[in-house]
Short mmCIF file of C-alpha atoms and ligand atoms in Angstrom, two decimals:
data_model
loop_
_atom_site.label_atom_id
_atom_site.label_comp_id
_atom_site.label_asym_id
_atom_site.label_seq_id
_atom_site.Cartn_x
_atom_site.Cartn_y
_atom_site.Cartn_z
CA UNK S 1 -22.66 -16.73 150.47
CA UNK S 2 -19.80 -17.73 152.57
CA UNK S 3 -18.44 -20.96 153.48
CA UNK S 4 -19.68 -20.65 156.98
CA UNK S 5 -23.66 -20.57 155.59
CA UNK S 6 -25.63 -24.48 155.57
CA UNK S 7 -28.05 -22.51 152.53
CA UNK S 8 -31.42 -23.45 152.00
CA UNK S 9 -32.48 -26.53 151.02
CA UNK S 10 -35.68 -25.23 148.73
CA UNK S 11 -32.73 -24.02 146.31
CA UNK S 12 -34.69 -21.22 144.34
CA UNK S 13 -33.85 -19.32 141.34
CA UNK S 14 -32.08 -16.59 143.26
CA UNK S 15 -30.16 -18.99 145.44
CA UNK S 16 -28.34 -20.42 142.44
CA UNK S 17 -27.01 -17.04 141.53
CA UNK S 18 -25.71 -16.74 145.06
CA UNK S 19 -24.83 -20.83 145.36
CA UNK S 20 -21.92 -21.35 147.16
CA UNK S 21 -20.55 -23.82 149.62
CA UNK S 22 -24.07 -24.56 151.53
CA UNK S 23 -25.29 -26.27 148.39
CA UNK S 24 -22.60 -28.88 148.86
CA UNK S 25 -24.44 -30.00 152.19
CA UNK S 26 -27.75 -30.64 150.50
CA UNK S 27 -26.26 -32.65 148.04
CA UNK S 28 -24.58 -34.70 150.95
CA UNK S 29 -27.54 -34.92 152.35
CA UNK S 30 -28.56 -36.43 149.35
CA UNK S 31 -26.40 -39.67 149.78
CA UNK S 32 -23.74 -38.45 147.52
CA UNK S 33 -20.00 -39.26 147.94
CA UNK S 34 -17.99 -36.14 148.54
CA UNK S 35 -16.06 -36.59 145.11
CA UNK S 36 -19.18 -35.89 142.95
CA UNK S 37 -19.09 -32.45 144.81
CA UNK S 38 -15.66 -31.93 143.49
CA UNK S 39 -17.30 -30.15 140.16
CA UNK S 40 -17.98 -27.14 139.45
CA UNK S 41 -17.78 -24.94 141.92
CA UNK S 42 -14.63 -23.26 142.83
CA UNK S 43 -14.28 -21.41 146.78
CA UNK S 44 -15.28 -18.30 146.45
CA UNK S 45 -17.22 -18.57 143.35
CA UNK S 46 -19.82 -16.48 142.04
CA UNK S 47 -22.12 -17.19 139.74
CA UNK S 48 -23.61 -14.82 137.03
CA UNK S 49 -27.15 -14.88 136.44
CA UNK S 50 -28.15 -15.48 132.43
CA UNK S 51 -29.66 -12.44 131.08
CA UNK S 52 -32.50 -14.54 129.18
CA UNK S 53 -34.31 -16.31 132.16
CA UNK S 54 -36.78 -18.54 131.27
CA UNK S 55 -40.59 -17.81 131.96
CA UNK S 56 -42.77 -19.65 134.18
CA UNK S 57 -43.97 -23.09 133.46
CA UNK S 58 -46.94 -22.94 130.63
CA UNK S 59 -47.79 -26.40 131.82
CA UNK S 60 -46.96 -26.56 135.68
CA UNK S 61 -48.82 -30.08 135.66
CA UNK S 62 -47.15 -31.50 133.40
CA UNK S 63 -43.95 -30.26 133.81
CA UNK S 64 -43.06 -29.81 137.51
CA UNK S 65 -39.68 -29.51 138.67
CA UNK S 66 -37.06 -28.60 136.21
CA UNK S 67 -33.19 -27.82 136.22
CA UNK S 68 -31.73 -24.08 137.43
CA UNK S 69 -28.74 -24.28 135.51
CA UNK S 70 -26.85 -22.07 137.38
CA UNK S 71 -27.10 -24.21 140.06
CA UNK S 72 -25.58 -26.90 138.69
CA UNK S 73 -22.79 -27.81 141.23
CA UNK S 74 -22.53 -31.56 140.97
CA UNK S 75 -22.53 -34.44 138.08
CA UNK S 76 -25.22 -36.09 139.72
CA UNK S 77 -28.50 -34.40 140.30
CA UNK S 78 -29.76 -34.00 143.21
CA UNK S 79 -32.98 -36.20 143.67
CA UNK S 80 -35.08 -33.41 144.94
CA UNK S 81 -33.68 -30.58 142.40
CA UNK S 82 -34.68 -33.43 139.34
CA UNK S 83 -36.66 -32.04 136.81
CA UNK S 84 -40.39 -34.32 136.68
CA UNK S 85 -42.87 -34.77 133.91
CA UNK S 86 -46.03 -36.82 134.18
CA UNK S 87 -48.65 -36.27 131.84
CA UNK S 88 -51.79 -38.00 133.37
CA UNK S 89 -52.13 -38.36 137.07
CA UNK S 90 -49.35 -39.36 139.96
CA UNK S 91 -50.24 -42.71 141.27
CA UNK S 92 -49.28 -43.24 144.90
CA UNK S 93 -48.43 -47.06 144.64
CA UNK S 94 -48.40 -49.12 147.85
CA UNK S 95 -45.14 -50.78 147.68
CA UNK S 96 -46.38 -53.79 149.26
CA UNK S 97 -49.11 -55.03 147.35
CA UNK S 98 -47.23 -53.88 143.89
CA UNK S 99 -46.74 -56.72 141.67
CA UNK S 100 -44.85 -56.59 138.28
CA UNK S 101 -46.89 -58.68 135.77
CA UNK S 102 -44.76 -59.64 132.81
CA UNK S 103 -47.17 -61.64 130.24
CA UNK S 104 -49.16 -61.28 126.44
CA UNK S 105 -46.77 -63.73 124.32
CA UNK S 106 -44.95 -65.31 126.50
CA UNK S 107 -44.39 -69.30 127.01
CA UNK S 108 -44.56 -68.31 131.31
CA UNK S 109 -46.09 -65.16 132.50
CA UNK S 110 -44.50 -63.79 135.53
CA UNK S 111 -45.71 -61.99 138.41
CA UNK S 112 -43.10 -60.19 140.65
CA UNK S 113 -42.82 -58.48 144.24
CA UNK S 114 -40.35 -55.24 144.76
CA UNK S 115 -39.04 -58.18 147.05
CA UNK S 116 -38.33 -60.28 144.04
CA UNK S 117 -37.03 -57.67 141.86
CA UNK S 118 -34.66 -56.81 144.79
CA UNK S 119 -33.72 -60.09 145.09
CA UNK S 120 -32.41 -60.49 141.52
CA UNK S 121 -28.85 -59.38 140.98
CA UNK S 122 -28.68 -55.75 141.24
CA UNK S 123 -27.10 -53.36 138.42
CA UNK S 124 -26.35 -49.79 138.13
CA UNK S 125 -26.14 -47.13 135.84
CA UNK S 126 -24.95 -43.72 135.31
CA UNK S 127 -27.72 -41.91 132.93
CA UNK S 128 -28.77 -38.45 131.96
CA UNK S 129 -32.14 -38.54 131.14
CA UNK S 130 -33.63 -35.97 129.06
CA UNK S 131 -37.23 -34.89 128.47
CA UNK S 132 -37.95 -34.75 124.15
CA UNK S 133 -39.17 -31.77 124.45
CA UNK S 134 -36.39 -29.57 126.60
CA UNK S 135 -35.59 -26.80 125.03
CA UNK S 136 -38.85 -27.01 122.74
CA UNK S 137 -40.78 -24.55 124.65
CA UNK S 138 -39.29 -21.07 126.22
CA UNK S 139 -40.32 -22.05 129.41
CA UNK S 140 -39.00 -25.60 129.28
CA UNK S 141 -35.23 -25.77 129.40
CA UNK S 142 -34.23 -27.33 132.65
CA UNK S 143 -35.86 -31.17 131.37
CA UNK S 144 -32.45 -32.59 131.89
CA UNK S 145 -30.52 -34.12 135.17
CA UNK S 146 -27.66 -36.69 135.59
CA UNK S 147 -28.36 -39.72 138.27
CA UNK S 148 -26.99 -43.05 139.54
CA UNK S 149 -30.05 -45.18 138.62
CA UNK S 150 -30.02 -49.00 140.32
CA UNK S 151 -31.94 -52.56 140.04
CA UNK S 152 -31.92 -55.56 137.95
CA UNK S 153 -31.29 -56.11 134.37
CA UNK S 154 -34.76 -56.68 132.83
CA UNK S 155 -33.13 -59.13 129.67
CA UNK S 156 -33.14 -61.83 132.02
CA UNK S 157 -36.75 -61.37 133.79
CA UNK S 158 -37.99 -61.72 129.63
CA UNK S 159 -35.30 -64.14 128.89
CA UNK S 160 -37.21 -66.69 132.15
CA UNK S 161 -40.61 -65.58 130.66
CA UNK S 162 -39.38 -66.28 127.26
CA UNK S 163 -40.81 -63.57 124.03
CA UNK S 164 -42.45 -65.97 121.89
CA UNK S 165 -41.38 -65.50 118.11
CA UNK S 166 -44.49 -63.83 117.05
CA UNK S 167 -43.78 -61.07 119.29
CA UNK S 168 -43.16 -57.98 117.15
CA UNK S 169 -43.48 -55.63 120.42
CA UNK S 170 -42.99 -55.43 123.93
CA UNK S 171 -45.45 -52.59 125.68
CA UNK S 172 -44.54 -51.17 129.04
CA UNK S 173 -47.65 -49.96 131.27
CA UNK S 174 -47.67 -47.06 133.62
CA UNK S 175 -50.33 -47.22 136.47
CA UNK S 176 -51.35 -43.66 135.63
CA UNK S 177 -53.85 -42.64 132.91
CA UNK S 178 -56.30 -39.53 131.90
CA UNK S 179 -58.62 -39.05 129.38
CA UNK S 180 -57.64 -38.05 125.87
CA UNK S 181 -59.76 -37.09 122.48
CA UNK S 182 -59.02 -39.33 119.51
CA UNK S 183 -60.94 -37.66 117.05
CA UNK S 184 -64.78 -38.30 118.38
CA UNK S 185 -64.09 -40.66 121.10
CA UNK S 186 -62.69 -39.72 124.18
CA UNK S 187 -60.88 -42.73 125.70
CA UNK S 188 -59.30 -43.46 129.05
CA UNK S 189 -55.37 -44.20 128.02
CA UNK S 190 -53.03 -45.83 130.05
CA UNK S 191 -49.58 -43.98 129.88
CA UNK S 192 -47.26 -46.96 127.96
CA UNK S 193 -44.35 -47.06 125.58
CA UNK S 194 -42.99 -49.93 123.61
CA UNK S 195 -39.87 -51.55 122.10
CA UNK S 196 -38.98 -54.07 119.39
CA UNK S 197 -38.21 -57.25 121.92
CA UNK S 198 -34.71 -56.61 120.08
CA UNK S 199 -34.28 -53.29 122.18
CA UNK S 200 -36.39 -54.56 125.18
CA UNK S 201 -33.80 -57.08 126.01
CA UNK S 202 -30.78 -55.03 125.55
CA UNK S 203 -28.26 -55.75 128.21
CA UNK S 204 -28.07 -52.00 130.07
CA UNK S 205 -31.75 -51.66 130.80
CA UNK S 206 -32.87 -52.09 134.20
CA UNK S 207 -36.48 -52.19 136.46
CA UNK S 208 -34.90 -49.45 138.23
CA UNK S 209 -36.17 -49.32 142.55
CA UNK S 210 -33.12 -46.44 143.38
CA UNK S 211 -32.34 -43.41 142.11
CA UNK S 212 -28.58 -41.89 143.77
CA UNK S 213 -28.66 -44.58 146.29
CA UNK S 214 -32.01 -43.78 147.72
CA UNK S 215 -35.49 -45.25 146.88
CA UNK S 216 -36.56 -43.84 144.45
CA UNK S 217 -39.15 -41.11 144.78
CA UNK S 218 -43.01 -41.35 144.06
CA UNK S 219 -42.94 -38.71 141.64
CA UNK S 220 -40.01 -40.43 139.77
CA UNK S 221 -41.99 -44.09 139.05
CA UNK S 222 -41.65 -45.41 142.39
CA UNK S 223 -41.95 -48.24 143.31
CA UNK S 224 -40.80 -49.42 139.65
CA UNK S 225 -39.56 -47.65 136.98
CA UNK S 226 -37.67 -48.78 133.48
CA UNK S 227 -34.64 -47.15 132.70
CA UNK S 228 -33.33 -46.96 128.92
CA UNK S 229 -30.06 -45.48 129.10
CA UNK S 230 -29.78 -43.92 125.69
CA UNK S 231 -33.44 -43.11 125.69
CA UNK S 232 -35.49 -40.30 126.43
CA UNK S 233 -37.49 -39.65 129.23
CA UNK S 234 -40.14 -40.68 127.55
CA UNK S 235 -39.01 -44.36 127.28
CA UNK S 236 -38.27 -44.33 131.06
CA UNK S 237 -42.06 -45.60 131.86
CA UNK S 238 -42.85 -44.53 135.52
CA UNK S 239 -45.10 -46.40 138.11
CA UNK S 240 -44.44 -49.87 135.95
CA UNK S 241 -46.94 -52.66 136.59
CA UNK S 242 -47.27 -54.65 133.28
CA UNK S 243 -44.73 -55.49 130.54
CA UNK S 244 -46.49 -57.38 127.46
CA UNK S 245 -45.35 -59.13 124.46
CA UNK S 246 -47.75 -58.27 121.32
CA UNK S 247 -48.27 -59.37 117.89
CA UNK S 248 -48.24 -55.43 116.67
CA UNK S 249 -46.83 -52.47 116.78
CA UNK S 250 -48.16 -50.78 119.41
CA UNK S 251 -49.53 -47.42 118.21
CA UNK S 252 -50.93 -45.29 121.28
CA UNK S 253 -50.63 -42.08 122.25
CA UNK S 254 -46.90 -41.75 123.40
CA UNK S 255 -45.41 -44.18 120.57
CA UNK S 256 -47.81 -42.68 117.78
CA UNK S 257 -49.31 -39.16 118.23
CA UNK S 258 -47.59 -37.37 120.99
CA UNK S 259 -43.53 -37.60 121.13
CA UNK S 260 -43.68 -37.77 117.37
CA UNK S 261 -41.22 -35.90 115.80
CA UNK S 262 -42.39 -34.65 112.01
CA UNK S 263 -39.40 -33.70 110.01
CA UNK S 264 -39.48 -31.93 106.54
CA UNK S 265 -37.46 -34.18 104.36
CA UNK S 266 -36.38 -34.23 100.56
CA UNK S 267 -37.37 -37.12 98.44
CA UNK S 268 -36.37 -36.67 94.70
CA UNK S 269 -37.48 -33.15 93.51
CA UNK S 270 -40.31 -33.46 96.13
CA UNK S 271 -40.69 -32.08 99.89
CA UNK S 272 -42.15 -34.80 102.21
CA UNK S 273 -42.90 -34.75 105.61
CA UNK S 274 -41.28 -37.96 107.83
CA UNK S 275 -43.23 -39.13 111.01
CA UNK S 276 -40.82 -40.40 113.52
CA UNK S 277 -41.63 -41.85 117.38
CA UNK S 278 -39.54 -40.25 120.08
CA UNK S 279 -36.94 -42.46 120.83
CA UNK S 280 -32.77 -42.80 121.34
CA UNK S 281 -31.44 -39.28 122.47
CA UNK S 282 -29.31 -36.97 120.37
CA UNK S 283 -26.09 -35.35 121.27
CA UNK S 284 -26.63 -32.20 122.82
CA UNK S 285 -25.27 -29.46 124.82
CA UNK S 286 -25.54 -26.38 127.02
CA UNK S 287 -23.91 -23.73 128.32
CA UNK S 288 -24.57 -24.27 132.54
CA UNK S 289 -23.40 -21.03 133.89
CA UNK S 290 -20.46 -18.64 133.98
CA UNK S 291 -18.79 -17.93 136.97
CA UNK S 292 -16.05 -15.55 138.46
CA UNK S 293 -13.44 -16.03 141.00
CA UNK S 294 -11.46 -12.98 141.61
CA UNK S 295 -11.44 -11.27 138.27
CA UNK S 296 -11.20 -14.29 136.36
CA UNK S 297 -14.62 -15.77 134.71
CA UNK S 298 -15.12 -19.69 133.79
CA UNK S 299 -17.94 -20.92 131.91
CA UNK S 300 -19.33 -24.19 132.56
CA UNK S 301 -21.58 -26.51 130.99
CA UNK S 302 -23.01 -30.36 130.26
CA UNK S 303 -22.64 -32.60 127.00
CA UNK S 304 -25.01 -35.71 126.72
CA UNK S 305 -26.97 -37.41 124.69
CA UNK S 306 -24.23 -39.72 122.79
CA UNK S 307 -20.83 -40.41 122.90
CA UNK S 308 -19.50 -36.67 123.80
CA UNK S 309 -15.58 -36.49 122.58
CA UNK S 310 -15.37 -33.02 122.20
CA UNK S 311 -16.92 -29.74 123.43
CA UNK S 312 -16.47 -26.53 121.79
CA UNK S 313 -17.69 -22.97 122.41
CA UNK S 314 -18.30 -19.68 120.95
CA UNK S 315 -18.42 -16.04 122.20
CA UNK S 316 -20.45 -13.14 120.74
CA UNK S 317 -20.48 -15.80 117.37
CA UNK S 318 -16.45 -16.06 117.69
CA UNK S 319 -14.53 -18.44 116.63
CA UNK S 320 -15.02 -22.12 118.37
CA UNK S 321 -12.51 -22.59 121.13
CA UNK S 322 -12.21 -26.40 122.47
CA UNK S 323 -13.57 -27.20 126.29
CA UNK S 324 -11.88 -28.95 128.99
CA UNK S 325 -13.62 -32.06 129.74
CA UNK S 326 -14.11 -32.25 133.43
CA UNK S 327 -16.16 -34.86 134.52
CA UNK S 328 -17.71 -37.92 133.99
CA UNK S 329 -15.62 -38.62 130.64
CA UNK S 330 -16.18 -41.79 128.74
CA UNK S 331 -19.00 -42.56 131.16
CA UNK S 332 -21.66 -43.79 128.42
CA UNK S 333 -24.70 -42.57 128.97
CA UNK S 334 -23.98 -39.90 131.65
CA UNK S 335 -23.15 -36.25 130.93
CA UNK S 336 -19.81 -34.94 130.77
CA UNK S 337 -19.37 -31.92 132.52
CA UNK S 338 -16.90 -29.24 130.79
CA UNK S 339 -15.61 -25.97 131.29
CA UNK S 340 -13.99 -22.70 129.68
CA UNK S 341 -11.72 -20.46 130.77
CA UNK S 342 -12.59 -16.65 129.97
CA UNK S 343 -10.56 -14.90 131.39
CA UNK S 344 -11.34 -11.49 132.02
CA UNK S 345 -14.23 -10.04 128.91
CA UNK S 346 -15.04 -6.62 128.48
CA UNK S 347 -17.79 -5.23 130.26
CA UNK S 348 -21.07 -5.55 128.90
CA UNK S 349 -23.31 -8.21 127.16
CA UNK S 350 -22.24 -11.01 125.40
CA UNK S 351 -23.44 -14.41 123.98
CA UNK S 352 -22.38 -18.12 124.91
CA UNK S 353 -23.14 -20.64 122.65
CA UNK S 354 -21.90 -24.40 123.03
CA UNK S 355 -21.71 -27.58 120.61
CA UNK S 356 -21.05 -31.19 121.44
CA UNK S 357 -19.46 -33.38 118.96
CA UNK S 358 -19.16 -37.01 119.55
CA UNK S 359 -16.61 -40.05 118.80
CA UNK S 360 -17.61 -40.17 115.26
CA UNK S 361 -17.29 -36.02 114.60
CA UNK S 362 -20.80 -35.37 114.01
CA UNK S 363 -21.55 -32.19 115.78
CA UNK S 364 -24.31 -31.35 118.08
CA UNK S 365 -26.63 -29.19 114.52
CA UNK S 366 -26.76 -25.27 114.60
CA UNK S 367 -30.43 -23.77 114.95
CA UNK S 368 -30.52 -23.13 111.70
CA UNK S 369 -29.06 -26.51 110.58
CA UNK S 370 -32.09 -28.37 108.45
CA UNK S 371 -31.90 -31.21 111.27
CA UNK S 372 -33.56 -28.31 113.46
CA UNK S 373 -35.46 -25.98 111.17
CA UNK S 374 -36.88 -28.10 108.81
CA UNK S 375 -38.31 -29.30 112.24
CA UNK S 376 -42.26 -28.84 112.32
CA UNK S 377 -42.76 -30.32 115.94
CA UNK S 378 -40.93 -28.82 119.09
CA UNK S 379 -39.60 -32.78 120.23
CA UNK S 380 -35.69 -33.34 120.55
CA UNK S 381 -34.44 -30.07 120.33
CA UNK S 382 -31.21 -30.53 120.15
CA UNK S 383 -29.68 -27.35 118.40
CA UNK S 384 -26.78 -25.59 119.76
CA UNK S 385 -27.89 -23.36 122.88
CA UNK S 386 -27.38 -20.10 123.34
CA UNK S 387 -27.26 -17.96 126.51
CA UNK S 388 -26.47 -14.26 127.33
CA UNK S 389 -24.75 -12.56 130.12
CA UNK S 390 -23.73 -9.19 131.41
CA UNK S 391 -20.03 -8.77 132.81
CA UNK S 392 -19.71 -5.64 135.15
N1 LIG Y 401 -45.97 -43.80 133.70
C1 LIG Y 401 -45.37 -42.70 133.19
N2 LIG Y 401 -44.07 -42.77 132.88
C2 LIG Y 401 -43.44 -41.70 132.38
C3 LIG Y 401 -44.13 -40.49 132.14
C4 LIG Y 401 -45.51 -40.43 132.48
O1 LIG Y 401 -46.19 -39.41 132.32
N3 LIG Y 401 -46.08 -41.58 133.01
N4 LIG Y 401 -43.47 -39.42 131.57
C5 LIG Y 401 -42.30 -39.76 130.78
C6 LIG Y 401 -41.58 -38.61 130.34
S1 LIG Y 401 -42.25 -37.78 129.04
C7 LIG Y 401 -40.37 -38.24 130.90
S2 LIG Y 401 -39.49 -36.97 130.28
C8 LIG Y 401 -39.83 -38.98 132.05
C9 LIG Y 401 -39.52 -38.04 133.20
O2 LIG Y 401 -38.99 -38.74 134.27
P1 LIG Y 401 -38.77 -38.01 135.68
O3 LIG Y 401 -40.08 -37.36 136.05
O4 LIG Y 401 -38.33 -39.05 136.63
O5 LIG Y 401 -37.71 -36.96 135.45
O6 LIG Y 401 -40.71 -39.98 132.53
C10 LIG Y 401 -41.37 -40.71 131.51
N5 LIG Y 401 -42.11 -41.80 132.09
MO1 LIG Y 402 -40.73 -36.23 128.34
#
């Protein structure tokens, strides 16, 4: 594709193998300042396709949109290339009569207006946000994407309401909901998620209205949305309309049978199995795509999920050879974007594998590290990722 081509803006499968200059005007489109288009794509690139493609969507409902990797071309995601997952309905909200209700133990309930919420002062964040279950499924492995998320800090909004003491949990409600089986009754559950008022009123979450300058999109929680940087998606509660203080844990589905991770776990001499809810993302990693300029081949990739320091990666099972970090380094909760020179490999297929470590020297766990297969559920898979590709 040559410099001279706008490309398509439906940016399919094929088109990422063939992405060149044209995606750079989509992303403008998007609202994005030229510098975030600076990474990764050289002039003249072109991208190799992976060998191991992943199948079509088992759950196309659920799981709607999801990354190409090879067409990753910019540290912030395009809003229309971000991957979605909704597992009830998709409310259409009328942004006009929406009211946030904040309220259960609290000494002074609140009810607020997108006017109101726009109105407070107005924070940003760079986040990744990652689905639980990427890379749990064959079929699911683009549940990732980097964005500029805006609104207002929510510790203040439950600071004014004020979290009486008895409080042991603060539930955020979705407008969505669907029927679900819980053992003989079949119940009508609202999509929610909760945090300890501890976590709920950490400084860096925000009742998010924007997502990379624009409004944010229906299918992304509009009009309101929570983002958790340092959470996984499914924290991120879409389509917000209530926030409540309780006396209890809250147990439902997303909190305490779905997104629960069971672990196999020593205890003494004995094997026991330990329940734990979905919650603060792992460090992770992944090979993005490898691409050739001339004769000479680059791979590229993403590190999230914690404090990335390092990136490190290994060919055909080689020996690990550090990353260059390339973008968005130090940035918290936002990916880093990282890249290897490979010069020119011998013809044929090989293997890519990456592995994140972060500022303490942990290191993103092998696949056959106990972390991931003493692993009975398919939620936060985040073992080193391999990929394979065939040089000419
Ligand atoms: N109300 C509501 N919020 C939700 C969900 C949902 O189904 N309903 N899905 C969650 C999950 S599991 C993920 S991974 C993220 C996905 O956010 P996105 O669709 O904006 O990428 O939203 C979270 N918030
Ligand atoms: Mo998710």
């Amino acid at each position: 594709m040559g410099m001279h081509d706008t490309a398509p803006v439906r940016f399919t499968r094929r088109a990422a193998l063939r992405a060149g200059a044209g995606f750079g005007m989509a992303a403008l489109a998007a609202g994005f300042p030229e510098r975030a288009l600076a990474f990764p794509s050289r002039p003249g690139e072109e991208v190799l396709p992976w060998l191991d493609q992943p199948p079509p969507s088992a759950a196309p409902d659920v799981v709607g949109t999801q990354l190409v990797w090879e067409s990753l071309d910019s540290w912030k995601t395009p809003n229309d290339k971000f991957f979605t997952v909704q597992h009830y309905n998709k409310p259409a909200i009328d942004a006009q009569g929406w009211k946030l209700e904040v309220g259960g133990l609290v000494q002074k309930p609140l009810s607020l207006t997108l006017a109101d919420l726009r109105a407070r002062p107005r924070q940003e964040v760079n986040f990744t946000l990652e689905c639980a279950g990427n890379h749990g499924f064959p079929w699911f492995t683009g549940g990732v994407g980097n964005a500029t998320w805006a609104g207002t800090p929510l510790a203040p909004v439950l600071q004014e309401a004020g979290i009486m003491e008895q409080a042991k949990d603060v539930v955020f409600w979705g407008a969505d909901s669907g029927e679900d089986a819980v053992r003989d009754a079949k119940v009508a559950e609202q999509f929610a998620r909760s945090m300890s008022p501890a976590d709920a009123t950490d400084p860096n979450l925000i009742l998010c209205y924007e997502m990379n300058g624009a409004p944010l999109l229906p299918l992304h929680g509009a009009p309101v949305r929570l983002i958790a940087p340092g959470w996984y998606g499914v924290a991120n509660v879409k389509w917000l309309e209530r926030i409540e203080a309780v006396p209890t844990r809250y147990e439902g589905r997303f909190m305490g049978r779905d997104y629960v991770t069971m672990r196999k776990a020593r205890h003494g001499a004995d094997t026991v199995v330990r329940f734990t809810s979905v919650g603060r993302t792992l460090l992770k990693s992944a090979p993005a795509k490898v691409a050739r300029t001339g004769g000479q081949h680059r791979i590229v990739g993403a590190a999230w999920g914690g404090p990335v320091a390092r990136v490190e990666v290994s060919v055909d099972g080689g020996p690990w050879q550090a990353a260059t970090l390339e973008e968005g380094v130090g940035d918290t909760f936002a990916w880093t974007l990282w890249s290897v020179d490979w010069g020119t490999p011998t013809p044929g297929e090989h293997t890519v594998t990456s592995r994140a470590i972060d500022s303490q020297g942990r290191v993103q766990p092998a696949m056959d590290d106990p972390l991931i297969a003493d692993k009975l559920t398919y939620w936060e898979s985040n073992g080193q990722i391999t990929r394979r590709v065939h040089i000419a």
